[in-house]
């Protein structure tokens, strides 16, 4: 911390002036964009986890907090873009950019500390994505597995009933004689989820798991609508996937649970995965570098767009920031979709948004630096 303070003291007055405003706006931008993502996506995920998987509210809330680092990786480029455009746009409207240029300070010199800040933030974003995100994602997965394993397990309770409700009403009714040490005894399950038939499952004991319900030493009776027994199956062990298979849902986070080099090794050793899954993981592998680099690309296009023409007398920085972010993530969604479908190689699927914005940004930056008066 002392080294950072000493380094800041050695900066020139212009750099301090610009960085102070950029950092203040950056912190506000990260806070705002993180709050938006939490409000729009993360709380929906929270409700889904509670309603579909039976995960307790406190556990789901902890899981969301553990997902916060991955959200920061997304909002850091947004915050840098917002701070760049808002700061330079305000300086331009106040004619401070004009004064600096009249003193012989070019636009490339004004943008220099902002580019350095963007590079630092890109490295910081990469560090978070490589170290904190994998650890937090694994812990979140472990919590989900634990919570799902504890679902509807009231230890010490006797003679209790609970039900599973679907879109069309009641699907299954569960009766349990008693529960000890997370093990259910004397279980009866009435399954009316299928049309024309009713299944009755009876087992001496069982338990819940991420893959479904596990039953030991029991029988399954299939009964028709008119009461005739169609089939009887005796089993020593049976696995019934009532509801969603949480283990498959959690496998979607395999890329986030590993850093860049671990994911490279995973792709090299797991050759039995499907072509679609391999393409998706390869895209996420390249994205571990492409997403932090977006921070620098945003500054490249943000600097020239932030310089306001003389006829414009209002701050359009926020509008430009939102439009660039929208355009970038639209390109990102399209390229990833084409990559997962096999129409684009994984490298280009991850890097095309950065490449296109970098080309446009380089053109605008060159034009603004050498034509502004």
Short mmCIF file of C-alpha atoms in Angstrom, two decimals:
data_model
loop_
_atom_site.label_atom_id
_atom_site.label_comp_id
_atom_site.label_asym_id
_atom_site.label_seq_id
_atom_site.Cartn_x
_atom_site.Cartn_y
_atom_site.Cartn_z
CA UNK A 1 0.00 0.00 0.00
CA UNK A 2 2.86 2.37 0.81
CA UNK A 3 4.46 1.69 -2.57
CA UNK A 4 1.20 2.58 -4.29
CA UNK A 5 0.97 5.83 -2.33
CA UNK A 6 4.60 6.69 -3.12
CA UNK A 7 4.03 5.93 -6.79
CA UNK A 8 0.95 8.14 -6.80
CA UNK A 9 2.96 11.01 -5.25
CA UNK A 10 5.54 10.74 -8.05
CA UNK A 11 2.89 11.22 -10.73
CA UNK A 12 2.66 14.52 -12.50
CA UNK A 13 -0.07 16.94 -11.53
CA UNK A 14 -2.02 16.29 -14.76
CA UNK A 15 -1.98 12.52 -14.18
CA UNK A 16 -3.16 12.95 -10.58
CA UNK A 17 -5.94 15.26 -11.69
CA UNK A 18 -7.20 12.85 -14.37
CA UNK A 19 -6.78 9.66 -12.35
CA UNK A 20 -8.61 11.08 -9.33
CA UNK A 21 -11.70 11.76 -11.41
CA UNK A 22 -11.45 8.52 -13.38
CA UNK A 23 -11.13 6.38 -10.23
CA UNK A 24 -14.06 8.10 -8.52
CA UNK A 25 -16.29 7.56 -11.56
CA UNK A 26 -14.97 4.00 -11.97
CA UNK A 27 -15.99 3.01 -8.44
CA UNK A 28 -19.44 4.47 -8.98
CA UNK A 29 -19.76 2.69 -12.33
CA UNK A 30 -18.76 -0.71 -10.91
CA UNK A 31 -21.25 -0.25 -8.07
CA UNK A 32 -24.09 0.74 -10.43
CA UNK A 33 -23.49 -2.02 -12.99
CA UNK A 34 -23.03 -4.65 -10.27
CA UNK A 35 -26.31 -3.56 -8.67
CA UNK A 36 -28.07 -3.78 -12.05
CA UNK A 37 -26.79 -7.31 -12.71
CA UNK A 38 -27.73 -8.38 -9.19
CA UNK A 39 -31.22 -6.93 -9.50
CA UNK A 40 -31.92 -8.34 -12.97
CA UNK A 41 -30.22 -11.73 -13.00
CA UNK A 42 -28.80 -12.80 -9.66
CA UNK A 43 -31.96 -12.44 -7.58
CA UNK A 44 -33.90 -14.38 -10.22
CA UNK A 45 -31.31 -17.12 -9.78
CA UNK A 46 -31.81 -16.89 -6.00
CA UNK A 47 -35.56 -17.39 -6.32
CA UNK A 48 -35.03 -20.30 -8.74
CA UNK A 49 -32.62 -22.02 -6.35
CA UNK A 50 -35.03 -21.65 -3.45
CA UNK A 51 -38.18 -22.73 -5.30
CA UNK A 52 -36.83 -25.50 -7.55
CA UNK A 53 -34.03 -26.98 -5.47
CA UNK A 54 -35.31 -26.28 -1.98
CA UNK A 55 -32.07 -24.47 -1.06
CA UNK A 56 -32.51 -22.43 2.15
CA UNK A 57 -32.55 -18.67 1.73
CA UNK A 58 -29.40 -18.10 3.81
CA UNK A 59 -27.44 -20.68 1.83
CA UNK A 60 -28.66 -19.26 -1.49
CA UNK A 61 -27.67 -15.76 -0.35
CA UNK A 62 -24.16 -16.98 0.52
CA UNK A 63 -23.95 -18.62 -2.91
CA UNK A 64 -24.83 -15.31 -4.55
CA UNK A 65 -22.14 -13.51 -2.54
CA UNK A 66 -19.66 -16.15 -3.68
CA UNK A 67 -20.65 -15.37 -7.27
CA UNK A 68 -19.84 -11.69 -6.72
CA UNK A 69 -16.20 -11.98 -7.99
CA UNK A 70 -17.41 -13.31 -11.36
CA UNK A 71 -19.77 -10.33 -11.58
CA UNK A 72 -16.88 -7.97 -10.88
CA UNK A 73 -14.97 -9.47 -13.82
CA UNK A 74 -17.87 -8.38 -16.04
CA UNK A 75 -18.45 -4.95 -14.49
CA UNK A 76 -14.80 -3.81 -14.34
CA UNK A 77 -14.65 -3.15 -18.13
CA UNK A 78 -18.02 -1.39 -17.91
CA UNK A 79 -16.83 0.78 -15.04
CA UNK A 80 -13.61 1.72 -16.85
CA UNK A 81 -15.56 2.67 -19.98
CA UNK A 82 -18.06 4.75 -18.02
CA UNK A 83 -15.32 6.56 -16.08
CA UNK A 84 -13.33 7.26 -19.26
CA UNK A 85 -16.22 8.66 -21.27
CA UNK A 86 -17.84 10.60 -18.42
CA UNK A 87 -14.57 12.17 -17.25
CA UNK A 88 -13.27 13.23 -20.66
CA UNK A 89 -16.73 14.35 -21.79
CA UNK A 90 -17.02 16.62 -18.75
CA UNK A 91 -13.52 18.05 -19.31
CA UNK A 92 -14.37 18.64 -22.94
CA UNK A 93 -17.60 20.48 -22.10
CA UNK A 94 -15.72 22.63 -19.58
CA UNK A 95 -13.19 23.49 -22.33
CA UNK A 96 -10.39 22.00 -20.20
CA UNK A 97 -9.35 19.74 -23.07
CA UNK A 98 -9.07 22.83 -25.31
CA UNK A 99 -6.93 24.62 -22.70
CA UNK A 100 -4.64 21.61 -22.35
CA UNK A 101 -4.19 21.37 -26.12
CA UNK A 102 -3.44 25.09 -26.35
CA UNK A 103 -0.66 24.47 -23.80
CA UNK A 104 0.84 21.82 -26.06
CA UNK A 105 -0.68 18.80 -24.30
CA UNK A 106 -1.98 16.43 -26.96
CA UNK A 107 -4.89 14.06 -26.67
CA UNK A 108 -2.53 11.09 -26.58
CA UNK A 109 -0.84 12.60 -23.51
CA UNK A 110 -4.20 13.25 -21.84
CA UNK A 111 -5.30 9.67 -22.52
CA UNK A 112 -2.02 8.12 -21.33
CA UNK A 113 -2.90 7.81 -17.59
CA UNK A 114 -6.33 6.46 -18.55
CA UNK A 115 -4.79 3.73 -20.70
CA UNK A 116 -2.38 2.86 -17.87
CA UNK A 117 -5.32 2.66 -15.46
CA UNK A 118 -7.18 0.40 -17.94
CA UNK A 119 -4.16 -1.92 -18.23
CA UNK A 120 -3.92 -2.15 -14.43
CA UNK A 121 -7.65 -2.93 -14.19
CA UNK A 122 -7.35 -5.54 -16.96
CA UNK A 123 -4.57 -7.27 -15.00
CA UNK A 124 -6.63 -7.02 -11.82
CA UNK A 125 -9.66 -8.49 -13.60
CA UNK A 126 -7.54 -11.35 -14.95
CA UNK A 127 -6.15 -11.98 -11.44
CA UNK A 128 -9.65 -12.17 -9.95
CA UNK A 129 -10.81 -14.49 -12.73
CA UNK A 130 -7.81 -16.80 -12.30
CA UNK A 131 -7.64 -17.01 -8.50
CA UNK A 132 -10.77 -15.85 -6.68
CA UNK A 133 -13.51 -16.85 -9.13
CA UNK A 134 -12.56 -20.58 -9.37
CA UNK A 135 -12.33 -20.92 -5.58
CA UNK A 136 -15.60 -19.05 -4.99
CA UNK A 137 -17.42 -21.03 -7.69
CA UNK A 138 -16.29 -24.35 -6.22
CA UNK A 139 -17.42 -23.29 -2.76
CA UNK A 140 -20.78 -22.19 -4.18
CA UNK A 141 -21.17 -25.58 -5.88
CA UNK A 142 -20.32 -27.42 -2.66
CA UNK A 143 -22.90 -25.38 -0.78
CA UNK A 144 -25.53 -26.19 -3.42
CA UNK A 145 -24.76 -29.91 -3.23
CA UNK A 146 -24.88 -29.84 0.55
CA UNK A 147 -28.14 -27.88 0.63
CA UNK A 148 -29.74 -30.17 -1.94
CA UNK A 149 -28.66 -33.20 0.05
CA UNK A 150 -30.35 -31.72 3.11
CA UNK A 151 -33.57 -30.90 1.26
CA UNK A 152 -36.70 -31.92 3.16
CA UNK A 153 -34.69 -33.83 5.76
CA UNK A 154 -36.25 -32.98 9.12
CA UNK A 155 -34.04 -35.08 11.42
CA UNK A 156 -35.86 -36.56 14.40
CA UNK A 157 -39.35 -36.06 12.98
CA UNK A 158 -41.82 -38.94 12.64
CA UNK A 159 -44.80 -39.63 10.38
CA UNK A 160 -44.50 -36.59 8.10
CA UNK A 161 -45.71 -35.92 4.58
CA UNK A 162 -44.53 -33.52 1.89
CA UNK A 163 -45.42 -33.05 -1.75
CA UNK A 164 -43.94 -32.13 -5.11
CA UNK A 165 -46.04 -29.73 -7.18
CA UNK A 166 -45.62 -29.17 -10.93
CA UNK A 167 -47.21 -26.93 -13.53
CA UNK A 168 -50.36 -29.04 -13.61
CA UNK A 169 -50.72 -29.44 -9.88
CA UNK A 170 -49.70 -32.28 -7.56
CA UNK A 171 -47.11 -34.66 -9.06
CA UNK A 172 -45.91 -36.77 -6.11
CA UNK A 173 -46.82 -37.30 -2.48
CA UNK A 174 -44.15 -38.53 -0.03
CA UNK A 175 -44.80 -40.22 3.31
CA UNK A 176 -41.88 -40.94 5.68
CA UNK A 177 -42.16 -42.98 8.88
CA UNK A 178 -39.23 -41.26 10.61
CA UNK A 179 -35.87 -39.65 9.90
CA UNK A 180 -32.53 -40.11 11.67
CA UNK A 181 -29.07 -38.89 10.60
CA UNK A 182 -30.41 -37.62 7.26
CA UNK A 183 -31.75 -41.10 6.42
CA UNK A 184 -35.45 -41.64 5.73
CA UNK A 185 -37.17 -44.83 6.92
CA UNK A 186 -40.42 -46.54 5.87
CA UNK A 187 -40.98 -44.47 2.73
CA UNK A 188 -44.03 -44.46 0.52
CA UNK A 189 -44.16 -42.38 -2.66
CA UNK A 190 -47.38 -41.86 -4.62
CA UNK A 191 -46.44 -40.78 -8.16
CA UNK A 192 -49.29 -39.40 -10.31
CA UNK A 193 -47.09 -37.44 -12.73
CA UNK A 194 -47.75 -39.86 -15.63
CA UNK A 195 -51.02 -40.06 -17.51
CA UNK A 196 -53.20 -43.21 -17.28
CA UNK A 197 -51.00 -44.84 -14.63
CA UNK A 198 -50.15 -44.38 -10.96
CA UNK A 199 -46.93 -45.62 -9.39
CA UNK A 200 -46.56 -46.50 -5.73
CA UNK A 201 -43.03 -46.91 -4.39
CA UNK A 202 -42.34 -48.40 -0.98
CA UNK A 203 -38.88 -48.71 0.55
CA UNK A 204 -37.41 -49.45 3.95
CA UNK A 205 -35.02 -46.51 3.79
CA UNK A 206 -33.69 -43.80 1.49
CA UNK A 207 -32.07 -40.40 1.22
CA UNK A 208 -31.87 -37.39 -1.09
CA UNK A 209 -28.84 -36.57 -3.22
CA UNK A 210 -27.96 -34.12 -6.02
CA UNK A 211 -28.77 -36.85 -8.57
CA UNK A 212 -32.23 -37.55 -7.13
CA UNK A 213 -33.75 -39.83 -4.49
CA UNK A 214 -31.98 -43.03 -3.48
CA UNK A 215 -34.08 -45.94 -2.12
CA UNK A 216 -32.97 -49.24 -0.59
CA UNK A 217 -34.90 -52.54 -0.30
CA UNK A 218 -38.27 -51.77 -1.76
CA UNK A 219 -40.84 -52.32 -4.49
CA UNK A 220 -42.56 -50.30 -7.21
CA UNK A 221 -46.18 -50.99 -8.10
CA UNK A 222 -47.63 -49.65 -11.35
CA UNK A 223 -51.42 -49.31 -11.20
CA UNK A 224 -53.83 -48.39 -14.01
CA UNK A 225 -56.65 -45.86 -13.69
CA UNK A 226 -59.19 -48.64 -13.01
CA UNK A 227 -57.10 -50.07 -10.15
CA UNK A 228 -55.45 -53.03 -11.89
CA UNK A 229 -51.83 -53.72 -10.96
CA UNK A 230 -49.89 -53.63 -14.23
CA UNK A 231 -46.40 -54.31 -12.97
CA UNK A 232 -44.45 -54.99 -9.78
CA UNK A 233 -40.70 -54.42 -9.48
CA UNK A 234 -38.62 -55.50 -6.47
CA UNK A 235 -35.29 -53.72 -5.99
CA UNK A 236 -32.35 -53.62 -3.59
CA UNK A 237 -31.29 -50.12 -4.63
CA UNK A 238 -33.06 -47.61 -6.86
CA UNK A 239 -32.36 -44.04 -7.96
CA UNK A 240 -35.33 -41.86 -8.89
CA UNK A 241 -34.66 -38.46 -10.44
CA UNK A 242 -37.56 -36.55 -9.01
CA UNK A 243 -37.40 -32.92 -10.09
CA UNK A 244 -34.31 -31.47 -11.80
CA UNK A 245 -30.94 -33.16 -11.75
CA UNK A 246 -28.86 -30.57 -9.93
CA UNK A 247 -25.58 -32.27 -10.72
CA UNK A 248 -26.09 -31.61 -14.44
CA UNK A 249 -26.98 -28.00 -13.75
CA UNK A 250 -23.81 -27.51 -11.74
CA UNK A 251 -21.66 -29.03 -14.47
CA UNK A 252 -22.34 -25.89 -16.49
CA UNK A 253 -19.92 -24.01 -14.20
CA UNK A 254 -16.97 -26.30 -14.92
CA UNK A 255 -15.09 -23.52 -16.78
CA UNK A 256 -15.55 -21.03 -13.93
CA UNK A 257 -14.25 -23.57 -11.42
CA UNK A 258 -10.86 -23.69 -13.13
CA UNK A 259 -8.25 -21.14 -14.12
CA UNK A 260 -6.79 -20.84 -17.61
CA UNK A 261 -4.14 -23.56 -17.32
CA UNK A 262 -6.43 -25.95 -15.44
CA UNK A 263 -9.05 -25.59 -18.18
CA UNK A 264 -6.41 -26.26 -20.85
CA UNK A 265 -5.51 -29.49 -19.03
CA UNK A 266 -9.20 -30.39 -18.61
CA UNK A 267 -9.82 -30.06 -22.36
CA UNK A 268 -6.72 -32.13 -23.13
CA UNK A 269 -7.61 -34.99 -20.77
CA UNK A 270 -11.42 -35.11 -21.14
CA UNK A 271 -11.74 -36.16 -24.76
CA UNK A 272 -15.00 -38.03 -24.19
CA UNK A 273 -17.10 -34.87 -23.80
CA UNK A 274 -19.53 -33.93 -26.56
CA UNK A 275 -18.50 -31.69 -29.44
CA UNK A 276 -20.89 -28.95 -28.29
CA UNK A 277 -19.57 -29.03 -24.72
CA UNK A 278 -15.97 -28.95 -25.94
CA UNK A 279 -16.69 -25.93 -28.16
CA UNK A 280 -18.37 -24.11 -25.28
CA UNK A 281 -15.45 -24.80 -22.92
CA UNK A 282 -12.92 -23.74 -25.58
CA UNK A 283 -14.76 -20.43 -26.03
CA UNK A 284 -14.75 -19.85 -22.28
CA UNK A 285 -11.04 -20.67 -22.23
CA UNK A 286 -10.24 -17.90 -24.73
CA UNK A 287 -12.73 -15.63 -22.97
CA UNK A 288 -10.66 -15.79 -19.77
CA UNK A 289 -8.17 -13.54 -21.59
CA UNK A 290 -10.53 -11.74 -23.97
CA UNK A 291 -12.83 -10.38 -21.25
CA UNK A 292 -10.07 -8.58 -19.25
CA UNK A 293 -8.63 -7.18 -22.51
CA UNK A 294 -12.06 -5.65 -23.15
CA UNK A 295 -11.14 -3.08 -20.49
CA UNK A 296 -8.37 -1.67 -22.73
CA UNK A 297 -10.49 -1.93 -25.89
CA UNK A 298 -13.28 0.08 -24.24
CA UNK A 299 -10.85 2.90 -23.46
CA UNK A 300 -9.58 2.88 -27.05
CA UNK A 301 -13.07 3.59 -28.39
CA UNK A 302 -14.22 5.60 -25.38
CA UNK A 303 -11.55 8.32 -25.57
CA UNK A 304 -12.40 9.65 -29.06
CA UNK A 305 -16.15 9.39 -28.48
CA UNK A 306 -15.84 11.36 -25.24
CA UNK A 307 -14.36 14.45 -26.92
CA UNK A 308 -17.41 16.62 -27.53
CA UNK A 309 -17.67 18.77 -30.69
CA UNK A 310 -18.05 22.52 -30.03
CA UNK A 311 -21.72 22.53 -31.07
CA UNK A 312 -22.64 19.94 -28.43
CA UNK A 313 -23.19 21.51 -25.01
CA UNK A 314 -24.44 18.55 -22.94
CA UNK A 315 -22.77 15.54 -21.35
CA UNK A 316 -23.46 12.52 -23.54
CA UNK A 317 -20.94 10.27 -21.80
CA UNK A 318 -23.45 8.04 -20.03
CA UNK A 319 -25.47 7.50 -23.21
CA UNK A 320 -22.34 6.59 -25.18
CA UNK A 321 -21.24 4.18 -22.44
CA UNK A 322 -24.57 2.35 -22.44
CA UNK A 323 -24.64 2.13 -26.25
CA UNK A 324 -21.09 0.76 -26.45
CA UNK A 325 -21.75 -1.80 -23.71
CA UNK A 326 -24.99 -2.87 -25.39
CA UNK A 327 -23.28 -3.19 -28.79
CA UNK A 328 -20.37 -5.13 -27.29
CA UNK A 329 -22.49 -7.68 -25.43
CA UNK A 330 -24.80 -8.08 -28.45
CA UNK A 331 -21.73 -8.93 -30.56
CA UNK A 332 -20.49 -11.18 -27.78
CA UNK A 333 -23.77 -13.09 -27.57
CA UNK A 334 -23.90 -13.56 -31.35
CA UNK A 335 -20.27 -14.67 -31.70
CA UNK A 336 -20.56 -17.11 -28.78
CA UNK A 337 -23.75 -18.57 -30.28
CA UNK A 338 -22.05 -19.07 -33.65
CA UNK A 339 -19.03 -20.56 -31.89
CA UNK A 340 -21.09 -23.05 -29.91
CA UNK A 341 -22.91 -24.01 -33.12
CA UNK A 342 -19.57 -24.68 -34.82
CA UNK A 343 -19.89 -21.83 -37.35
CA UNK A 344 -16.91 -19.99 -35.81
CA UNK A 345 -13.66 -21.29 -34.31
CA UNK A 346 -13.57 -20.85 -30.50
CA UNK A 347 -10.78 -18.24 -30.72
CA UNK A 348 -12.76 -15.94 -33.03
CA UNK A 349 -16.00 -16.57 -31.12
CA UNK A 350 -14.35 -15.12 -28.00
CA UNK A 351 -12.27 -12.38 -29.67
CA UNK A 352 -14.45 -11.02 -32.52
CA UNK A 353 -16.19 -8.37 -30.32
CA UNK A 354 -12.81 -7.07 -29.13
CA UNK A 355 -11.34 -7.15 -32.64
CA UNK A 356 -14.22 -5.21 -34.21
CA UNK A 357 -14.40 -2.60 -31.45
CA UNK A 358 -10.60 -2.24 -31.48
CA UNK A 359 -10.63 -1.58 -35.25
CA UNK A 360 -13.36 1.05 -34.96
CA UNK A 361 -11.74 2.55 -31.84
CA UNK A 362 -8.30 2.76 -33.49
CA UNK A 363 -9.76 4.57 -36.50
CA UNK A 364 -11.70 7.06 -34.35
CA UNK A 365 -8.74 7.57 -32.02
CA UNK A 366 -6.33 8.26 -34.89
CA UNK A 367 -8.81 10.59 -36.55
CA UNK A 368 -9.55 12.49 -33.32
CA UNK A 369 -5.87 12.89 -32.35
CA UNK A 370 -4.75 14.29 -35.68
CA UNK A 371 -7.81 16.27 -36.79
CA UNK A 372 -9.11 17.90 -33.60
CA UNK A 373 -8.57 21.65 -33.47
#
